[in-house]
Structures are given as structure tokens and as C-alpha cells.
């Protein structure tokens, strides 16, 4: 895995870390009144998250070909699209299944998606950056130690 792939903003790690809050708390079924509505909402949230994973994969393919400056512009653009489409798709899936349990406050849901998904993705990205830098440092130190031992 190249360093560029390891530190991509749209990563498998970001998608995995986003799964618990997006499928549960922000799943859109907290107002469900019975087990059928909860189950329908949960299934819709899982489907939306799987679609989000597909978006992440496609965004990652583009992201790794961009320069650093364009990567941040790409991140903001994709984040905006995801934040708008996620509640719309969840609502459409629930309505298609005959259940409507999501409040229609799309503006608030979009803002929460922008803030929540954006912050979590950036935290994961910077954590991955730190892990990558630490691994690079350990490799360089090991190489220096080997050269030093060979000289003695």
C-alpha cells in the first residue's frame, strides 16, 4: 500500500468508523413506533451506508490521482453531495417500503451530515497520517541502526 493510499480521506477506515453512528444514531429511524418500523429503518440505514461505501470507493479512486490542493476541494465537493443525498435516499427507501419515520427537516439533517461526517472523516484521516508517519520513522530508524551496526 502506498503512502498516498494510506492517507486518503475517503478510506475504508473512514467508512468503517462512520458505520456505527450513521446506521444507529443518524439512521433516521429513532422515531419508529414499532418493531417493523425500526427494522425497516435499520435496513434502509444499512443500504444507505453500503451505497455510501460505493461512493467512498469511487471518490478514493479519483482522490488518489489529485494533487494535495485539489484533494481538499474534492473532499468538500463529495462531502456536500453525500450530505445532501444521504437523507434523501434514506427517506426514499423508507417511503418505498411503506414506512415514513424520518422527520422532514432535511436542512437540519444535511447540516448534521456535513458536520458529523466531515469531522469524523478528518479525525480518521489525521489518525491515519500519524500512523503512516510513525511507520515511516520506524523504518528510517531501523535502516540507520542496520547501517550503524554494519559499520562497527
mmCIF file of N, CA and C in Angstrom, residues 6-103:
data_model
loop_
_atom_site.group_PDB
_atom_site.id
_atom_site.type_symbol
_atom_site.label_atom_id
_atom_site.label_comp_id
_atom_site.label_asym_id
_atom_site.label_seq_id
_atom_site.Cartn_x
_atom_site.Cartn_y
_atom_site.Cartn_z
ATOM 1 N N UNK A 6 -2.687 5.128 1.845
ATOM 2 C CA UNK A 6 -2.873 5.004 3.285
ATOM 3 C C UNK A 6 -3.515 6.235 3.879
ATOM 4 N N UNK A 7 -3.212 7.395 3.339
ATOM 5 C CA UNK A 7 -3.656 8.632 3.963
ATOM 6 C C UNK A 7 -4.783 9.313 3.193
ATOM 7 N N UNK A 8 -5.488 8.577 2.378
ATOM 8 C CA UNK A 8 -6.609 9.149 1.645
ATOM 9 C C UNK A 8 -7.735 9.498 2.616
ATOM 10 N N UNK A 9 -8.433 10.564 2.339
ATOM 11 C CA UNK A 9 -9.556 10.965 3.186
ATOM 12 C C UNK A 9 -10.706 9.967 3.022
ATOM 13 N N UNK A 10 -10.969 9.574 1.783
ATOM 14 C CA UNK A 10 -12.017 8.582 1.511
ATOM 15 C C UNK A 10 -11.382 7.199 1.605
ATOM 16 N N UNK A 11 -11.407 6.652 2.792
ATOM 17 C CA UNK A 11 -10.738 5.381 3.046
ATOM 18 C C UNK A 11 -11.721 4.360 3.606
ATOM 19 N N UNK A 12 -11.300 3.123 3.545
ATOM 20 C CA UNK A 12 -12.091 2.058 4.148
ATOM 21 C C UNK A 12 -12.234 2.311 5.644
ATOM 22 N N UNK A 13 -11.173 2.800 6.277
ATOM 23 C CA UNK A 13 -11.226 3.086 7.710
ATOM 24 C C UNK A 13 -12.276 4.134 8.033
ATOM 25 N N UNK A 14 -12.334 5.200 7.234
ATOM 26 C CA UNK A 14 -13.336 6.254 7.477
ATOM 27 C C UNK A 14 -14.738 5.675 7.347
ATOM 28 N N UNK A 15 -14.952 4.862 6.321
ATOM 29 C CA UNK A 15 -16.266 4.264 6.111
ATOM 30 C C UNK A 15 -16.642 3.353 7.280
ATOM 31 N N UNK A 16 -15.682 2.555 7.769
ATOM 32 C CA UNK A 16 -15.952 1.658 8.890
ATOM 33 C C UNK A 16 -16.234 2.428 10.179
ATOM 34 N N UNK A 17 -15.465 3.479 10.431
ATOM 35 C CA UNK A 17 -15.668 4.272 11.651
ATOM 36 C C UNK A 17 -17.010 5.005 11.590
ATOM 37 N N UNK A 18 -17.435 5.395 10.402
ATOM 38 C CA UNK A 18 -18.723 6.079 10.248
ATOM 39 C C UNK A 18 -19.916 5.144 10.404
ATOM 40 N N UNK A 19 -19.716 3.849 10.232
ATOM 41 C CA UNK A 19 -20.842 2.902 10.252
ATOM 42 C C UNK A 19 -21.676 2.974 11.527
ATOM 43 N N UNK A 20 -21.101 2.862 12.720
ATOM 44 C CA UNK A 20 -21.959 2.864 13.919
ATOM 45 C C UNK A 20 -22.835 4.107 14.071
ATOM 46 N N UNK A 21 -22.274 5.323 13.973
ATOM 47 C CA UNK A 21 -23.183 6.468 14.147
ATOM 48 C C UNK A 21 -24.176 6.634 13.001
ATOM 49 N N UNK A 22 -23.747 6.367 11.771
ATOM 50 C CA UNK A 22 -24.648 6.590 10.640
ATOM 51 C C UNK A 22 -25.754 5.543 10.558
ATOM 52 N N UNK A 23 -25.474 4.338 11.019
ATOM 53 C CA UNK A 23 -26.500 3.290 10.952
ATOM 54 C C UNK A 23 -27.426 3.339 12.171
ATOM 55 N N UNK A 24 -26.926 3.812 13.295
ATOM 56 C CA UNK A 24 -27.759 3.820 14.506
ATOM 57 C C UNK A 24 -28.318 5.214 14.792
ATOM 58 N N UNK A 25 -27.517 6.085 15.341
ATOM 59 C CA UNK A 25 -27.987 7.396 15.803
ATOM 60 C C UNK A 25 -28.535 8.248 14.664
ATOM 61 N N UNK A 26 -27.815 8.292 13.530
ATOM 62 C CA UNK A 26 -28.256 9.099 12.395
ATOM 63 C C UNK A 26 -28.928 8.237 11.341
ATOM 64 N N UNK A 27 -29.403 7.070 11.729
ATOM 65 C CA UNK A 27 -30.029 6.148 10.783
ATOM 66 C C UNK A 27 -31.385 6.592 10.301
ATOM 67 N N UNK A 28 -32.015 7.491 11.009
ATOM 68 C CA UNK A 28 -33.294 8.020 10.573
ATOM 69 C C UNK A 28 -34.498 7.210 11.026
ATOM 70 N N UNK A 29 -34.312 6.396 12.031
ATOM 71 C CA UNK A 29 -35.460 5.593 12.485
ATOM 72 C C UNK A 29 -35.659 5.708 13.994
ATOM 73 N N UNK A 30 -35.135 6.735 14.593
ATOM 74 C CA UNK A 30 -35.272 6.912 16.042
ATOM 75 C C UNK A 30 -36.705 7.212 16.459
ATOM 76 N N UNK A 31 -37.540 7.679 15.533
ATOM 77 C CA UNK A 31 -38.934 7.970 15.865
ATOM 78 C C UNK A 31 -39.857 6.801 15.531
ATOM 79 N N UNK A 32 -39.297 5.649 15.201
ATOM 80 C CA UNK A 32 -40.111 4.477 14.861
ATOM 81 C C UNK A 32 -40.990 4.093 16.043
ATOM 82 N N UNK A 33 -42.217 3.689 15.735
ATOM 83 C CA UNK A 33 -43.185 3.369 16.782
ATOM 84 C C UNK A 33 -43.289 1.877 17.087
ATOM 85 N N UNK A 34 -42.852 1.027 16.183
ATOM 86 C CA UNK A 34 -42.955 -0.413 16.437
ATOM 87 C C UNK A 34 -41.748 -1.132 15.833
ATOM 88 N N UNK A 35 -41.720 -2.444 16.019
ATOM 89 C CA UNK A 35 -40.569 -3.236 15.562
ATOM 90 C C UNK A 35 -40.432 -3.223 14.050
ATOM 91 N N UNK A 36 -41.543 -3.247 13.329
ATOM 92 C CA UNK A 36 -41.485 -3.237 11.869
ATOM 93 C C UNK A 36 -40.863 -1.934 11.364
ATOM 94 N N UNK A 37 -41.258 -0.806 11.929
ATOM 95 C CA UNK A 37 -40.681 0.475 11.517
ATOM 96 C C UNK A 37 -39.197 0.540 11.856
ATOM 97 N N UNK A 38 -38.821 0.028 13.029
ATOM 98 C CA UNK A 38 -37.398 0.012 13.417
ATOM 99 C C UNK A 38 -36.582 -0.857 12.460
ATOM 100 N N UNK A 39 -37.110 -2.037 12.154
ATOM 101 C CA UNK A 39 -36.415 -2.948 11.248
ATOM 102 C C UNK A 39 -36.292 -2.339 9.857
ATOM 103 N N UNK A 40 -37.369 -1.752 9.368
ATOM 104 C CA UNK A 40 -37.348 -1.100 8.054
ATOM 105 C C UNK A 40 -36.339 0.050 8.047
ATOM 106 N N UNK A 41 -36.347 0.840 9.095
ATOM 107 C CA UNK A 41 -35.395 1.944 9.199
ATOM 108 C C UNK A 41 -33.961 1.461 9.271
ATOM 109 N N UNK A 42 -33.729 0.393 10.019
ATOM 110 C CA UNK A 42 -32.383 -0.176 10.132
ATOM 111 C C UNK A 42 -31.896 -0.701 8.786
ATOM 112 N N UNK A 43 -32.755 -1.428 8.087
ATOM 113 C CA UNK A 43 -32.376 -1.960 6.767
ATOM 114 C C UNK A 43 -32.098 -0.806 5.803
ATOM 115 N N UNK A 44 -32.927 0.224 5.826
ATOM 116 C CA UNK A 44 -32.696 1.390 4.966
ATOM 117 C C UNK A 44 -31.361 2.050 5.307
ATOM 118 N N UNK A 45 -31.051 2.187 6.593
ATOM 119 C CA UNK A 45 -29.791 2.805 7.011
ATOM 120 C C UNK A 45 -28.595 1.968 6.562
ATOM 121 N N UNK A 46 -28.715 0.660 6.632
ATOM 122 C CA UNK A 46 -27.620 -0.213 6.183
ATOM 123 C C UNK A 46 -27.437 -0.094 4.672
ATOM 124 N N UNK A 47 -28.533 -0.085 3.921
ATOM 125 C CA UNK A 47 -28.434 0.065 2.464
ATOM 126 C C UNK A 47 -27.798 1.405 2.105
ATOM 127 N N UNK A 48 -28.212 2.461 2.791
ATOM 128 C CA UNK A 48 -27.632 3.783 2.540
ATOM 129 C C UNK A 48 -26.136 3.769 2.856
ATOM 130 N N UNK A 49 -25.743 3.083 3.931
ATOM 131 C CA UNK A 49 -24.324 3.043 4.271
ATOM 132 C C UNK A 49 -23.528 2.225 3.245
ATOM 133 N N UNK A 50 -24.107 1.168 2.732
ATOM 134 C CA UNK A 50 -23.436 0.406 1.674
ATOM 135 C C UNK A 50 -23.269 1.263 0.417
ATOM 136 N N UNK A 51 -24.290 2.041 0.078
ATOM 137 C CA UNK A 51 -24.172 2.970 -1.050
ATOM 138 C C UNK A 51 -23.113 4.032 -0.777
ATOM 139 N N UNK A 52 -23.042 4.468 0.475
ATOM 140 C CA UNK A 52 -22.002 5.418 0.869
ATOM 141 C C UNK A 52 -20.621 4.805 0.660
ATOM 142 N N UNK A 53 -20.481 3.517 0.969
ATOM 143 C CA UNK A 53 -19.211 2.825 0.746
ATOM 144 C C UNK A 53 -18.827 2.814 -0.718
ATOM 145 N N UNK A 54 -19.798 2.615 -1.593
ATOM 146 C CA UNK A 54 -19.537 2.672 -3.027
ATOM 147 C C UNK A 54 -19.082 4.073 -3.431
ATOM 148 N N UNK A 55 -19.740 5.092 -2.892
ATOM 149 C CA UNK A 55 -19.326 6.481 -3.151
ATOM 150 C C UNK A 55 -17.900 6.729 -2.654
ATOM 151 N N UNK A 56 -17.592 6.210 -1.470
ATOM 152 C CA UNK A 56 -16.242 6.369 -0.921
ATOM 153 C C UNK A 56 -15.209 5.726 -1.844
ATOM 154 N N UNK A 57 -15.515 4.536 -2.335
ATOM 155 C CA UNK A 57 -14.570 3.828 -3.194
ATOM 156 C C UNK A 57 -14.325 4.627 -4.474
ATOM 157 N N UNK A 58 -15.403 5.112 -5.100
ATOM 158 C CA UNK A 58 -15.262 5.911 -6.319
ATOM 159 C C UNK A 58 -14.520 7.221 -6.036
ATOM 160 N N UNK A 59 -14.857 7.868 -4.927
ATOM 161 C CA UNK A 59 -14.177 9.113 -4.554
ATOM 162 C C UNK A 59 -12.705 8.866 -4.278
ATOM 163 N N UNK A 60 -12.391 7.725 -3.677
ATOM 164 C CA UNK A 60 -10.996 7.366 -3.390
ATOM 165 C C UNK A 60 -10.206 7.184 -4.692
ATOM 166 N N UNK A 61 -10.820 6.550 -5.684
ATOM 167 C CA UNK A 61 -10.133 6.347 -6.961
ATOM 168 C C UNK A 61 -9.765 7.678 -7.607
ATOM 169 N N UNK A 62 -10.653 8.650 -7.508
ATOM 170 C CA UNK A 62 -10.362 9.979 -8.055
ATOM 171 C C UNK A 62 -9.363 10.702 -7.159
ATOM 172 N N UNK A 63 -9.568 10.625 -5.853
ATOM 173 C CA UNK A 63 -8.747 11.360 -4.892
ATOM 174 C C UNK A 63 -7.268 11.031 -5.019
ATOM 175 N N UNK A 64 -6.941 9.771 -5.186
ATOM 176 C CA UNK A 64 -5.519 9.394 -5.211
ATOM 177 C C UNK A 64 -4.797 9.877 -6.459
ATOM 178 N N UNK A 65 -5.535 10.383 -7.443
ATOM 179 C CA UNK A 65 -4.922 10.921 -8.656
ATOM 180 C C UNK A 65 -4.785 12.449 -8.608
ATOM 181 N N UNK A 66 -5.258 13.058 -7.543
ATOM 182 C CA UNK A 66 -5.261 14.518 -7.436
ATOM 183 C C UNK A 66 -4.089 15.024 -6.605
ATOM 184 N N UNK A 67 -3.692 16.255 -6.878
ATOM 185 C CA UNK A 67 -2.685 16.899 -6.038
ATOM 186 C C UNK A 67 -3.311 17.232 -4.693
ATOM 187 N N UNK A 68 -2.476 17.583 -3.717
ATOM 188 C CA UNK A 68 -2.965 17.851 -2.369
ATOM 189 C C UNK A 68 -4.004 18.969 -2.350
ATOM 190 N N UNK A 69 -3.762 20.041 -3.065
ATOM 191 C CA UNK A 69 -4.708 21.168 -3.070
ATOM 192 C C UNK A 69 -6.065 20.740 -3.632
ATOM 193 N N UNK A 70 -6.052 19.972 -4.705
ATOM 194 C CA UNK A 70 -7.309 19.525 -5.307
ATOM 195 C C UNK A 70 -7.991 18.462 -4.473
ATOM 196 N N UNK A 71 -7.211 17.713 -3.691
ATOM 197 C CA UNK A 71 -7.816 16.687 -2.839
ATOM 198 C C UNK A 71 -8.788 17.308 -1.840
ATOM 199 N N UNK A 72 -8.434 18.445 -1.259
ATOM 200 C CA UNK A 72 -9.312 19.072 -0.272
ATOM 201 C C UNK A 72 -10.550 19.639 -0.935
ATOM 202 N N UNK A 73 -10.412 20.185 -2.137
ATOM 203 C CA UNK A 73 -11.584 20.660 -2.873
ATOM 204 C C UNK A 73 -12.488 19.472 -3.227
ATOM 205 N N UNK A 74 -11.881 18.361 -3.627
ATOM 206 C CA UNK A 74 -12.635 17.143 -3.945
ATOM 207 C C UNK A 74 -13.358 16.632 -2.705
ATOM 208 N N UNK A 75 -12.666 16.626 -1.568
ATOM 209 C CA UNK A 75 -13.271 16.193 -0.311
ATOM 210 C C UNK A 75 -14.512 17.017 -0.001
ATOM 211 N N UNK A 76 -14.408 18.336 -0.088
ATOM 212 C CA UNK A 76 -15.541 19.206 0.234
ATOM 213 C C UNK A 76 -16.703 19.005 -0.735
ATOM 214 N N UNK A 77 -16.388 18.825 -2.015
ATOM 215 C CA UNK A 77 -17.446 18.621 -3.004
ATOM 216 C C UNK A 77 -18.175 17.297 -2.765
ATOM 217 N N UNK A 78 -17.420 16.227 -2.562
ATOM 218 C CA UNK A 78 -18.047 14.915 -2.341
ATOM 219 C C UNK A 78 -18.794 14.911 -1.009
ATOM 220 N N UNK A 79 -18.232 15.545 0.010
ATOM 221 C CA UNK A 79 -18.910 15.630 1.306
ATOM 222 C C UNK A 79 -20.255 16.340 1.158
ATOM 223 N N UNK A 80 -20.288 17.411 0.378
ATOM 224 C CA UNK A 80 -21.550 18.135 0.156
ATOM 225 C C UNK A 80 -22.577 17.244 -0.542
ATOM 226 N N UNK A 81 -22.144 16.518 -1.556
ATOM 227 C CA UNK A 81 -23.064 15.638 -2.283
ATOM 228 C C UNK A 81 -23.583 14.529 -1.370
ATOM 229 N N UNK A 82 -22.677 13.900 -0.623
ATOM 230 C CA UNK A 82 -23.063 12.824 0.300
ATOM 231 C C UNK A 82 -24.038 13.350 1.353
ATOM 232 N N UNK A 83 -23.751 14.526 1.880
ATOM 233 C CA UNK A 83 -24.583 15.092 2.944
ATOM 234 C C UNK A 83 -25.996 15.400 2.470
ATOM 235 N N UNK A 84 -26.135 15.751 1.213
ATOM 236 C CA UNK A 84 -27.467 16.034 0.670
ATOM 237 C C UNK A 84 -28.183 14.736 0.296
ATOM 238 N N UNK A 85 -27.468 13.819 -0.352
ATOM 239 C CA UNK A 85 -28.120 12.614 -0.857
ATOM 240 C C UNK A 85 -28.460 11.594 0.224
ATOM 241 N N UNK A 86 -27.668 11.523 1.272
ATOM 242 C CA UNK A 86 -27.876 10.501 2.296
ATOM 243 C C UNK A 86 -29.283 10.558 2.906
ATOM 244 N N UNK A 87 -29.752 11.714 3.400
ATOM 245 C CA UNK A 87 -31.115 11.734 3.954
ATOM 246 C C UNK A 87 -32.198 11.558 2.888
ATOM 247 N N UNK A 88 -31.945 12.025 1.678
ATOM 248 C CA UNK A 88 -32.929 11.876 0.609
ATOM 249 C C UNK A 88 -33.097 10.398 0.253
ATOM 250 N N UNK A 89 -31.991 9.674 0.123
ATOM 251 C CA UNK A 89 -32.063 8.249 -0.209
ATOM 252 C C UNK A 89 -32.698 7.453 0.930
ATOM 253 N N UNK A 90 -32.330 7.773 2.173
ATOM 254 C CA UNK A 90 -32.935 7.077 3.321
ATOM 255 C C UNK A 90 -34.442 7.290 3.342
ATOM 256 N N UNK A 91 -34.860 8.516 3.119
ATOM 257 C CA UNK A 91 -36.292 8.818 3.100
ATOM 258 C C UNK A 91 -36.991 8.074 1.961
ATOM 259 N N UNK A 92 -36.364 8.049 0.782
ATOM 260 C CA UNK A 92 -36.960 7.360 -0.366
ATOM 261 C C UNK A 92 -37.081 5.861 -0.105
ATOM 262 N N UNK A 93 -36.056 5.258 0.490
ATOM 263 C CA UNK A 93 -36.114 3.823 0.800
ATOM 264 C C UNK A 93 -37.222 3.517 1.805
ATOM 265 N N UNK A 94 -37.346 4.354 2.813
ATOM 266 C CA UNK A 94 -38.394 4.132 3.807
ATOM 267 C C UNK A 94 -39.782 4.288 3.189
ATOM 268 N N UNK A 95 -39.958 5.310 2.376
ATOM 269 C CA UNK A 95 -41.263 5.509 1.726
ATOM 270 C C UNK A 95 -41.582 4.353 0.782
ATOM 271 N N UNK A 96 -40.557 3.871 0.064
ATOM 272 C CA UNK A 96 -40.741 2.757 -0.862
ATOM 273 C C UNK A 96 -41.216 1.510 -0.119
ATOM 274 N N UNK A 97 -40.716 1.345 1.107
ATOM 275 C CA UNK A 97 -41.119 0.175 1.893
ATOM 276 C C UNK A 97 -42.455 0.391 2.616
ATOM 277 N N UNK A 98 -43.049 1.557 2.441
ATOM 278 C CA UNK A 98 -44.350 1.820 3.039
ATOM 279 C C UNK A 98 -44.292 2.431 4.425
ATOM 280 N N UNK A 99 -43.112 2.847 4.847
ATOM 281 C CA UNK A 99 -42.942 3.431 6.178
ATOM 282 C C UNK A 99 -42.342 4.823 6.011
ATOM 283 N N UNK A 100 -42.857 5.769 6.771
ATOM 284 C CA UNK A 100 -42.255 7.111 6.757
ATOM 285 C C UNK A 100 -42.020 7.524 8.200
ATOM 286 N N UNK A 101 -40.794 7.343 8.646
ATOM 287 C CA UNK A 101 -40.478 7.632 10.048
ATOM 288 C C UNK A 101 -39.437 8.720 10.221
ATOM 289 N N UNK A 102 -38.956 9.267 9.110
ATOM 290 C CA UNK A 102 -37.940 10.312 9.203
ATOM 291 C C UNK A 102 -38.619 11.668 9.178
ATOM 292 N N UNK A 103 -38.307 12.521 10.147
ATOM 293 C CA UNK A 103 -38.868 13.868 10.114
ATOM 294 C C UNK A 103 -38.382 14.610 8.858
#
